[in-house]
Amino acid sequence: MATKSKAKKSKAASRKASARTVKTKSRAVKAKTRAVAAKRRNGNAVAAKRKNGNGLPPPSRKPWGAAGKALEGVRVLDFTHVQSGPTCTQLLAWFGADVIKVERPGSGDITRTQLRDIPGVDSLYFTMLNHNKRSITIDTKHPQGKRVLEALIKVSDVLVENFAPGVLDRMGLTWEYIHKLNPRMIVASVKGFGPGPYEDCKVYENIAQCTGGAASTTGFRDGPPLVTGAQIGDSGTGLHLALGIVAALYQRQRTGRGQRVLCAMQDGVLNLCRVKLRDQQRLKHGPLKEYSQYGEGIPFGDTVPRAGNDSGGGQPGWILKCKGWETDPNAYIYFIAQAPVWGAICDVIGEPGWKTDPEYATPEARLPKLRKIFDRIEQWTMTKTKFEAMEILNKYDIPCGPILSMKELAEDESLRKTGTIVEVDHPTRGKYLTVGNPIKLSDSITEVKRSPLLGEHTDEILKNVLGFKAHEIAEIKASGALGAPQEAGQKNAA
């Protein structure tokens, strides 16, 4: 009996060993199969990278402009107001970002009521800086308001603000707190000054122009500093900030984390005035010969002077009167006496002898006589309208440009066709003109949409973006965190 029992045990052990061997071989085969598959996948990935450029998707076969917007999928939390910040976020919205403008219940962005031309409706100041955005009203001091705000931070990519220094921190929205809620969040800020002795000072457009070097170099030599009509402090800084945000979004693809983006208005203006900083350094080595005061024999001081309508580049230029200047304040043309077309200029104005006259034949010889030269050119331009002069001069590639009024620009059909001037229909103020996207992308076509009414998209953002249930939305509304508390019968109102 013992012998039979041992034999049975031996056979059982043999079967188990055989089964283990089969399983081992099976595992080995499976492992080898997985290795081959992995190798094939890796090979395919390498091939894809080689074919598509570092793993990028293959070129879209959709028609140009039909493959989505450039910033589609990017959500921006917009805490900006007035001009510098809204300029930035509007540009991002034009490129397809979902820009959610967070506004104070009852009042919203202060520019909604500033410089109103029609009583009781949003001003052009607001509408022209807030296209393509959605608006939600939140009392950020209310507990339920903070709940909504934190939820928005968690699902957004960018937060943009242009509050006075320290305001965001006092709201409890420090960089550390925001980054803890959402490590991928990019926090972008416009401030008046960067770190330094003036960083706590409040800045507006003209202050930025004055502190950034623009005003000291704008105007005529014997007059006071002047600010320019172009909003280089506000809108200029907003454009700079938008570029910084796009760069941060691109870097995030590699690092996986957000960062702070700061653009100081003083810095933005100085960047636009860099040619004047160039001239400041040139002064150490002698006079600025392209400035008209050099030809007039007026000595230079130790700082870049105001130069009137001098071109500011290497080619002398000036604004000249045209036919009708006596009654039309904009009957003028800017004329550049570019060296390569000097001969053509001489022929057009009736001074062919200047082409060979040693007193005028070279740029160096002409520099001391610029005032006299432009006076002679003006005798010719005064016989032509600014458009007639431009048509004649352009035939000879002579650089020039008419002084166009805002009325002329608004009525320019070519600007309508390119989307630079756009007519927008608004539900309360009717149709108005605005400036469209100045940057044209061939595969991300901008559609300018009207600005939002105050809190217009509050419900859809709570429901579709944050995923709040109906009872949660009703609870938040009833608390007064989004505006005046609603009664039960009003809870489901838009």
Coordinates of C-alpha atoms in Angstrom, one line a residue:
M1 CA 0.0 0.0 0.0
A2 CA 2.8 2.3 0.9
T3 CA 4.5 1.6 -2.5
K4 CA 1.3 2.4 -4.4
S5 CA 0.8 5.6 -2.4
K6 CA 4.3 6.7 -3.2
A7 CA 3.8 6.0 -6.9
K8 CA 0.6 8.1 -7.0
K9 CA 2.4 11.0 -5.2
S10 CA 5.2 10.7 -7.7
K11 CA 2.9 10.8 -10.7
A12 CA 1.0 13.8 -9.2
A13 CA 4.3 15.7 -8.6
S14 CA 5.4 15.0 -12.1
R15 CA 2.1 16.3 -13.5
K16 CA 2.4 19.5 -11.4
A17 CA 6.0 19.9 -12.5
S18 CA 5.0 19.5 -16.1
A19 CA 2.2 22.1 -15.6
R20 CA 4.6 24.5 -14.1
T21 CA 6.9 24.1 -17.0
V22 CA 4.1 24.7 -19.5
K23 CA 3.0 27.8 -17.5
T24 CA 6.6 29.0 -17.4
K25 CA 6.9 28.6 -21.1
S26 CA 3.6 30.2 -21.6
R27 CA 4.6 33.2 -19.5
A28 CA 7.9 33.4 -21.4
V29 CA 6.0 33.4 -24.7
K30 CA 3.7 36.1 -23.5
A31 CA 6.6 38.2 -22.2
K32 CA 8.3 37.8 -25.5
T33 CA 5.1 38.7 -27.4
R34 CA 4.7 41.8 -25.2
A35 CA 8.4 42.8 -25.8
V36 CA 7.9 42.4 -29.5
A37 CA 4.7 44.5 -29.4
A38 CA 6.4 47.1 -27.2
K39 CA 9.3 47.2 -29.7
R40 CA 6.9 47.6 -32.5
R41 CA 5.1 50.4 -30.7
N42 CA 8.3 52.2 -29.9
G43 CA 9.4 51.8 -33.5
N44 CA 6.1 53.2 -34.7
A45 CA 6.5 56.1 -32.2
V46 CA 10.0 56.9 -33.5
A47 CA 8.7 56.6 -37.1
A48 CA 5.8 59.0 -36.2
K49 CA 8.3 61.5 -34.7
R50 CA 10.4 61.3 -37.7
K51 CA 7.4 61.7 -40.0
N52 CA 5.4 64.4 -38.1
G53 CA 8.2 66.3 -36.4
N54 CA 8.8 65.2 -32.8
G55 CA 5.5 63.4 -32.4
L56 CA 3.3 66.3 -33.5
P57 CA 0.0 65.4 -35.2
P58 CA 0.0 65.2 -39.0
P59 CA -1.1 68.3 -40.9
S60 CA -4.8 68.8 -40.8
R61 CA -6.7 68.1 -44.0
K62 CA -9.5 70.4 -43.0
P63 CA -9.9 73.7 -45.0
W64 CA -7.9 76.7 -43.8
G65 CA -9.8 78.3 -40.9
A66 CA -11.9 75.2 -40.2
A67 CA -9.5 73.4 -37.9
G68 CA -10.4 75.3 -34.7
K69 CA -9.0 78.5 -33.2
A70 CA -5.4 78.9 -32.1
L71 CA -6.2 79.0 -28.3
E72 CA -9.2 76.7 -28.4
G73 CA -9.3 74.6 -25.1
V74 CA -7.6 77.3 -23.0
R75 CA -9.7 78.8 -20.3
V76 CA -8.9 82.3 -18.9
L77 CA -10.2 83.7 -15.7
D78 CA -10.4 87.4 -16.3
F79 CA -10.2 89.7 -13.3
T80 CA -9.2 92.7 -15.4
H81 CA -10.9 96.1 -15.8
V82 CA -10.6 99.4 -17.6
Q83 CA -8.1 99.0 -20.5
S84 CA -4.7 97.3 -20.1
G85 CA -6.0 94.0 -18.8
P86 CA -9.1 93.8 -21.0
T87 CA -6.9 94.5 -24.1
C88 CA -4.9 91.4 -23.2
T89 CA -7.8 89.1 -22.5
Q90 CA -9.8 90.3 -25.5
L91 CA -6.9 89.3 -27.8
L92 CA -6.8 85.9 -26.1
A93 CA -10.5 85.5 -26.7
W94 CA -10.2 86.5 -30.4
F95 CA -7.7 83.6 -30.7
G96 CA -10.2 81.2 -29.3
A97 CA -9.6 81.1 -25.6
D98 CA -12.7 80.8 -23.3
V99 CA -12.4 84.0 -21.4
I100 CA -14.6 84.2 -18.3
K101 CA -14.8 87.8 -17.0
V102 CA -15.4 87.9 -13.2
E103 CA -17.3 91.0 -12.3
R104 CA -18.8 92.6 -9.2
P105 CA -22.5 92.0 -8.8
G106 CA -24.6 95.0 -9.6
S107 CA -21.9 97.2 -11.1
G108 CA -19.3 95.1 -13.0
D109 CA -16.3 96.6 -14.8
I110 CA -16.3 100.4 -14.1
T111 CA -16.0 101.2 -17.8
R112 CA -19.5 99.9 -18.4
T113 CA -20.7 103.3 -17.2
Q114 CA -17.8 105.5 -18.1
L115 CA -17.9 107.9 -21.0
R116 CA -21.5 106.8 -21.9
D117 CA -22.9 108.1 -25.1
I118 CA -26.2 106.4 -24.7
P119 CA -28.0 106.5 -21.3
G120 CA -28.6 103.2 -19.6
V121 CA -26.4 100.9 -21.8
D122 CA -22.9 99.6 -21.7
S123 CA -20.5 102.3 -22.9
L124 CA -18.3 101.9 -26.0
Y125 CA -15.3 102.1 -23.6
F126 CA -16.5 98.7 -22.3
T127 CA -17.9 97.1 -25.4
M128 CA -14.8 97.7 -27.5
L129 CA -12.5 96.1 -25.0
N130 CA -14.5 93.0 -24.0
H131 CA -15.5 91.2 -27.2
N132 CA -15.8 87.4 -27.3
K133 CA -16.0 87.0 -23.5
R134 CA -18.4 85.5 -21.0
S135 CA -19.5 87.3 -17.9
I136 CA -20.1 85.9 -14.4
T137 CA -20.9 88.0 -11.3
I138 CA -19.3 86.9 -8.0
D139 CA -19.1 88.5 -4.6
T140 CA -15.6 87.2 -3.8
K141 CA -15.9 88.1 -0.1
H142 CA -18.9 85.8 0.3
P143 CA -18.2 82.2 1.4
Q144 CA -20.3 80.8 -1.4
G145 CA -18.7 83.3 -3.8
K146 CA -15.3 81.9 -2.7
R147 CA -16.5 78.4 -3.3
V148 CA -17.4 79.3 -6.9
L149 CA -14.1 81.2 -7.4
E150 CA -12.0 78.3 -6.1
A151 CA -13.9 76.0 -8.4
L152 CA -13.1 78.3 -11.4
I153 CA -9.4 78.4 -10.5
K154 CA -9.2 74.6 -10.5
V155 CA -10.6 74.3 -14.0
S156 CA -8.8 77.3 -15.6
D157 CA -5.5 77.7 -17.3
V158 CA -4.8 81.4 -16.9
L159 CA -5.8 84.1 -14.4
V160 CA -5.3 87.7 -15.5
E161 CA -5.5 90.7 -13.3
N162 CA -4.6 94.4 -13.3
F163 CA -5.6 95.4 -9.8
A164 CA -3.7 98.0 -7.8
P165 CA -0.6 96.5 -6.1
G166 CA -1.5 94.1 -3.2
V167 CA -5.3 93.8 -4.0
L168 CA -5.1 90.2 -5.2
D169 CA -3.2 89.2 -2.1
R170 CA -5.7 90.9 0.2
M171 CA -8.5 88.9 -1.5
G172 CA -6.7 85.8 -0.3
L173 CA -5.6 84.9 -3.8
T174 CA -1.8 84.8 -3.3
W175 CA 0.4 83.0 -5.8
E176 CA 1.0 80.3 -3.3
Y177 CA -2.7 79.7 -2.7
I178 CA -3.6 79.7 -6.4
H179 CA -0.7 77.4 -7.2
K180 CA -1.8 75.0 -4.5
L181 CA -5.3 74.9 -5.9
N182 CA -4.1 74.5 -9.5
P183 CA -0.3 73.9 -10.1
R184 CA -0.8 74.4 -13.8
M185 CA -2.3 77.8 -13.4
I186 CA -0.6 80.8 -15.1
V187 CA -1.1 84.0 -13.1
A188 CA -0.6 87.1 -15.3
S189 CA -0.5 90.6 -14.0
V190 CA -0.3 94.2 -15.3
K191 CA 1.3 96.6 -12.8
G192 CA 2.4 100.2 -13.1
F193 CA 6.0 99.6 -12.2
G194 CA 8.1 96.5 -11.7
P195 CA 9.9 95.8 -8.4
G196 CA 11.6 98.9 -7.1
P197 CA 10.9 102.2 -5.3
Y198 CA 7.7 102.9 -7.2
E199 CA 6.1 99.4 -7.3
D200 CA 3.3 100.4 -4.9
C201 CA 2.2 103.4 -7.0
K202 CA -1.0 103.5 -9.0
V203 CA -0.5 104.1 -12.7
Y204 CA -2.7 105.1 -15.6
E205 CA -2.1 105.6 -19.3
N206 CA -0.5 109.0 -19.3
I207 CA 1.6 108.3 -16.2
A208 CA 3.0 105.3 -18.0
Q209 CA 3.8 107.3 -21.0
C210 CA 5.6 109.9 -18.8
T211 CA 7.5 107.4 -16.7
G212 CA 8.4 105.2 -19.7
G213 CA 10.3 107.8 -21.7
A214 CA 7.6 108.6 -24.3
A215 CA 6.5 112.0 -23.1
S216 CA 10.0 113.4 -22.7
T217 CA 10.8 112.6 -26.3
T218 CA 7.4 113.6 -27.8
G219 CA 6.5 117.2 -28.8
F220 CA 8.5 120.1 -30.2
R221 CA 11.9 121.2 -28.9
D222 CA 10.7 124.5 -27.6
G223 CA 7.4 123.1 -26.1
P224 CA 6.5 121.0 -23.1
P225 CA 6.5 117.1 -23.1
L226 CA 3.4 115.6 -24.7
V227 CA 1.5 112.4 -24.4
T228 CA 0.5 110.5 -27.6
G229 CA -3.1 109.7 -28.6
A230 CA -2.1 106.1 -29.0
Q231 CA -2.7 104.1 -25.8
I232 CA 0.8 102.7 -25.6
G233 CA 0.7 102.5 -21.8
D234 CA -2.6 100.6 -21.4
S235 CA -3.2 98.7 -24.7
G236 CA 0.5 98.5 -25.4
T237 CA 1.1 96.7 -22.1
G238 CA -1.9 94.5 -22.6
L239 CA -0.4 93.3 -25.9
H240 CA 2.9 92.6 -24.2
L241 CA 1.2 90.6 -21.5
A242 CA -0.7 88.5 -24.0
L243 CA 2.6 87.4 -25.6
G244 CA 3.9 86.5 -22.1
I245 CA 0.9 84.4 -21.4
V246 CA 1.1 82.5 -24.7
A247 CA 4.8 81.9 -24.0
A248 CA 4.0 80.5 -20.5
L249 CA 1.3 78.2 -22.0
Y250 CA 3.9 76.9 -24.5
Q251 CA 6.5 76.3 -21.7
R252 CA 3.9 74.5 -19.6
Q253 CA 3.6 71.8 -22.3
R254 CA 7.2 70.9 -21.3
T255 CA 7.2 71.6 -17.6
G256 CA 3.6 70.7 -16.6
R257 CA 3.4 73.7 -14.2
G258 CA 2.2 77.3 -14.4
Q259 CA 4.1 80.4 -13.6
R260 CA 3.7 84.1 -12.9
V261 CA 3.8 86.6 -15.8
L262 CA 4.4 90.2 -14.9
C263 CA 4.3 93.2 -17.3
A264 CA 4.8 96.6 -15.9
M265 CA 3.4 99.5 -17.8
Q266 CA 6.7 101.5 -17.5
D267 CA 8.5 98.6 -19.0
G268 CA 6.1 98.2 -21.8
V269 CA 6.3 101.9 -22.8
L270 CA 10.1 101.9 -22.5
N271 CA 10.2 98.8 -24.8
L272 CA 8.3 100.9 -27.4
C273 CA 10.7 103.8 -26.9
R274 CA 13.9 101.7 -27.3
V275 CA 15.1 103.8 -30.3
K276 CA 15.2 106.8 -27.9
L277 CA 17.4 104.8 -25.5
R278 CA 19.5 104.0 -28.5
D279 CA 19.9 107.8 -29.2
Q280 CA 20.7 108.5 -25.5
Q281 CA 23.8 106.3 -25.8
R282 CA 24.7 107.8 -29.2
L283 CA 24.8 111.3 -27.7
K284 CA 28.0 110.4 -25.8
H285 CA 29.8 110.2 -29.2
G286 CA 28.4 113.4 -30.8
P287 CA 25.3 115.1 -32.1
L288 CA 22.3 113.2 -33.5
K289 CA 22.7 114.4 -37.1
E290 CA 19.4 113.1 -38.4
Y291 CA 17.6 115.4 -35.9
S292 CA 16.5 118.7 -37.6
Q293 CA 18.1 120.7 -34.8
Y294 CA 21.5 119.6 -36.0
G295 CA 21.0 121.3 -39.3
E296 CA 19.7 124.4 -37.5
G297 CA 22.9 124.7 -35.6
I298 CA 21.3 124.2 -32.2
P299 CA 23.5 122.3 -29.7
F300 CA 22.4 119.1 -28.0
G301 CA 22.2 118.7 -24.3
D302 CA 22.9 115.6 -22.2
T303 CA 19.5 113.9 -22.9
V304 CA 17.5 113.0 -26.0
P305 CA 15.5 116.0 -27.1
R306 CA 12.0 116.3 -28.3
A307 CA 12.2 116.2 -32.1
G308 CA 8.8 117.2 -33.4
N309 CA 8.0 115.2 -36.5
D310 CA 11.6 114.0 -37.2
S311 CA 11.4 110.3 -38.3
G312 CA 13.4 108.9 -35.4
G313 CA 15.1 106.5 -37.9
G314 CA 18.0 106.8 -40.2
Q315 CA 15.9 108.5 -42.9
P316 CA 14.8 112.1 -42.5
G317 CA 11.1 112.7 -42.4
W318 CA 8.5 115.4 -41.7
I319 CA 4.8 116.2 -41.8
L320 CA 4.0 118.5 -44.7
K321 CA 0.9 120.6 -45.6
C322 CA -1.3 119.5 -48.5
K323 CA -3.9 121.2 -50.5
G324 CA -6.8 122.3 -48.3
W325 CA -4.8 122.6 -45.1
E326 CA -6.2 126.0 -44.4
T327 CA -9.6 124.5 -43.5
D328 CA -8.9 120.8 -43.0
P329 CA -6.9 120.0 -39.8
N330 CA -5.7 116.7 -41.3
A331 CA -4.7 117.8 -44.8
Y332 CA -1.2 116.7 -44.3
I333 CA 1.2 114.0 -45.4
Y334 CA 4.2 112.4 -43.8
F335 CA 7.1 112.5 -46.2
I336 CA 10.4 110.6 -45.9
A337 CA 13.4 111.8 -47.9
Q338 CA 14.9 108.3 -48.3
A339 CA 18.4 108.3 -49.8
P340 CA 17.7 105.5 -52.5
V341 CA 14.9 107.5 -54.1
W342 CA 16.5 111.0 -53.8
G343 CA 16.7 111.3 -57.5
A344 CA 13.0 110.6 -57.9
I345 CA 12.2 113.1 -55.2
C346 CA 14.2 115.8 -57.0
D347 CA 12.4 115.1 -60.3
V348 CA 8.9 115.0 -58.7
I349 CA 9.3 118.4 -57.0
G350 CA 11.0 120.0 -59.9
E351 CA 14.6 120.2 -58.6
P352 CA 16.5 117.9 -61.0
G353 CA 19.7 119.9 -60.4
W354 CA 19.8 118.8 -56.8
K355 CA 20.7 115.2 -58.0
T356 CA 24.2 116.3 -58.9
D357 CA 24.7 119.5 -56.9
P358 CA 27.4 118.7 -54.2
E359 CA 25.3 120.6 -51.7
Y360 CA 22.4 118.1 -52.0
A361 CA 23.7 115.0 -53.8
T362 CA 24.6 112.9 -50.7
P363 CA 22.8 112.2 -47.4
E364 CA 25.7 113.8 -45.5
A365 CA 25.5 117.0 -47.5
R366 CA 21.7 117.2 -47.0
L367 CA 21.6 116.8 -43.2
P368 CA 22.4 120.5 -42.4
K369 CA 19.7 121.6 -44.9
L370 CA 16.8 119.4 -44.0
R371 CA 14.5 122.3 -43.1
K372 CA 15.2 124.0 -46.4
I373 CA 14.6 120.7 -48.3
F374 CA 11.3 120.0 -46.6
D375 CA 10.1 123.5 -47.1
R376 CA 10.7 123.0 -50.9
I377 CA 9.0 119.6 -50.9
E378 CA 6.1 121.3 -49.1
Q379 CA 5.7 123.8 -51.9
W380 CA 4.9 120.8 -54.1
T381 CA 2.6 118.9 -51.6
M382 CA 0.5 122.0 -51.1
T383 CA -0.6 121.8 -54.7
K384 CA -2.0 118.3 -54.2
T385 CA -4.5 116.7 -51.9
K386 CA -2.9 114.2 -49.5
F387 CA -4.3 111.3 -51.5
E388 CA -3.1 112.8 -54.9
A389 CA 0.4 113.3 -53.4
M390 CA 0.4 109.7 -52.1
E391 CA -0.6 108.3 -55.4
I392 CA 2.1 110.2 -57.3
L393 CA 4.9 109.5 -54.8
N394 CA 4.1 105.7 -54.5
K395 CA 4.8 105.4 -58.3
Y396 CA 8.4 106.2 -57.5
D397 CA 8.5 104.1 -54.2
I398 CA 8.9 107.4 -52.2
P399 CA 7.8 106.6 -48.6
C400 CA 4.8 108.7 -47.5
G401 CA 1.5 108.4 -45.8
P402 CA -1.5 110.7 -45.4
I403 CA -2.6 111.9 -42.0
L404 CA -5.9 110.0 -41.7
S405 CA -8.6 111.2 -39.3
M406 CA -10.7 108.7 -37.3
K407 CA -13.7 109.6 -39.5
E408 CA -11.7 108.6 -42.6
L409 CA -10.5 105.3 -41.0
A410 CA -14.1 104.5 -39.9
E411 CA -15.3 104.9 -43.5
D412 CA -12.4 103.0 -45.1
E413 CA -13.9 100.1 -46.9
S414 CA -10.5 98.2 -47.2
L415 CA -10.3 98.1 -43.4
R416 CA -13.8 96.6 -43.3
K417 CA -12.9 93.9 -45.7
T418 CA -9.8 92.8 -43.7
G419 CA -11.7 92.8 -40.4
T420 CA -9.7 95.6 -39.0
I421 CA -12.8 97.7 -38.6
V422 CA -15.9 95.6 -37.7
E423 CA -19.5 96.5 -37.2
V424 CA -21.0 94.7 -34.2
D425 CA -24.6 94.4 -33.2
H426 CA -25.4 94.8 -29.4
P427 CA -28.7 93.9 -27.8
T428 CA -29.1 97.1 -25.9
R429 CA -27.1 99.8 -27.7
G430 CA -27.5 98.6 -31.3
K431 CA -24.8 98.6 -34.0
Y432 CA -21.4 100.2 -33.4
L433 CA -18.0 100.1 -35.0
T434 CA -15.0 98.5 -33.2
V435 CA -11.4 97.7 -34.0
G436 CA -11.0 94.0 -34.9
N437 CA -8.1 91.7 -34.3
P438 CA -4.9 93.5 -35.6
I439 CA -3.2 90.1 -35.9
K440 CA -4.4 87.9 -38.8
L441 CA -3.8 84.2 -38.7
S442 CA -4.6 82.2 -41.9
D443 CA -5.8 79.1 -40.0
S444 CA -7.4 80.8 -37.0
I445 CA -9.9 83.2 -38.4
T446 CA -11.1 85.8 -35.8
E447 CA -14.9 86.3 -35.4
V448 CA -15.6 89.4 -33.4
K449 CA -18.6 88.8 -31.1
R450 CA -20.3 91.4 -28.9
S451 CA -19.3 92.0 -25.4
P452 CA -21.3 90.3 -22.6
L453 CA -24.1 91.9 -20.5
L454 CA -23.3 92.0 -16.8
G455 CA -23.6 88.4 -15.5
E456 CA -25.1 87.2 -18.7
H457 CA -23.4 83.8 -18.5
T458 CA -23.5 83.1 -14.8
D459 CA -25.9 80.2 -15.0
E460 CA -24.2 78.4 -17.9
I461 CA -20.8 78.7 -16.3
L462 CA -22.0 77.3 -13.0
K463 CA -23.7 74.4 -14.8
N464 CA -21.6 73.6 -17.8
V465 CA -18.1 74.7 -16.7
L466 CA -18.2 73.9 -13.0
G467 CA -20.8 71.1 -13.1
F468 CA -22.9 72.3 -10.3
K469 CA -26.3 70.6 -9.9
A470 CA -29.6 72.6 -10.0
H471 CA -30.0 72.5 -6.2
E472 CA -26.4 73.7 -5.7
I473 CA -26.9 76.6 -8.1
A474 CA -30.2 77.5 -6.3
E475 CA -28.4 77.4 -3.0
I476 CA -25.6 79.7 -4.2
K477 CA -28.0 82.2 -5.7
A478 CA -30.1 82.2 -2.6
S479 CA -27.1 83.1 -0.5
G480 CA -26.5 86.4 -2.4
A481 CA -23.0 85.4 -3.5
L482 CA -23.9 86.1 -7.2
G483 CA -26.0 89.2 -6.6
A484 CA -29.1 90.1 -4.7
P485 CA -30.6 86.9 -3.0
Q486 CA -33.4 85.4 -5.0
E487 CA -36.7 84.3 -3.7
A488 CA -37.8 80.7 -4.3
G489 CA -39.9 81.6 -7.4
Q490 CA -36.9 83.4 -9.0
K491 CA -34.3 80.7 -8.4
N492 CA -34.5 79.3 -11.9
A493 CA -34.7 82.7 -13.7
A494 CA -31.9 83.4 -16.2

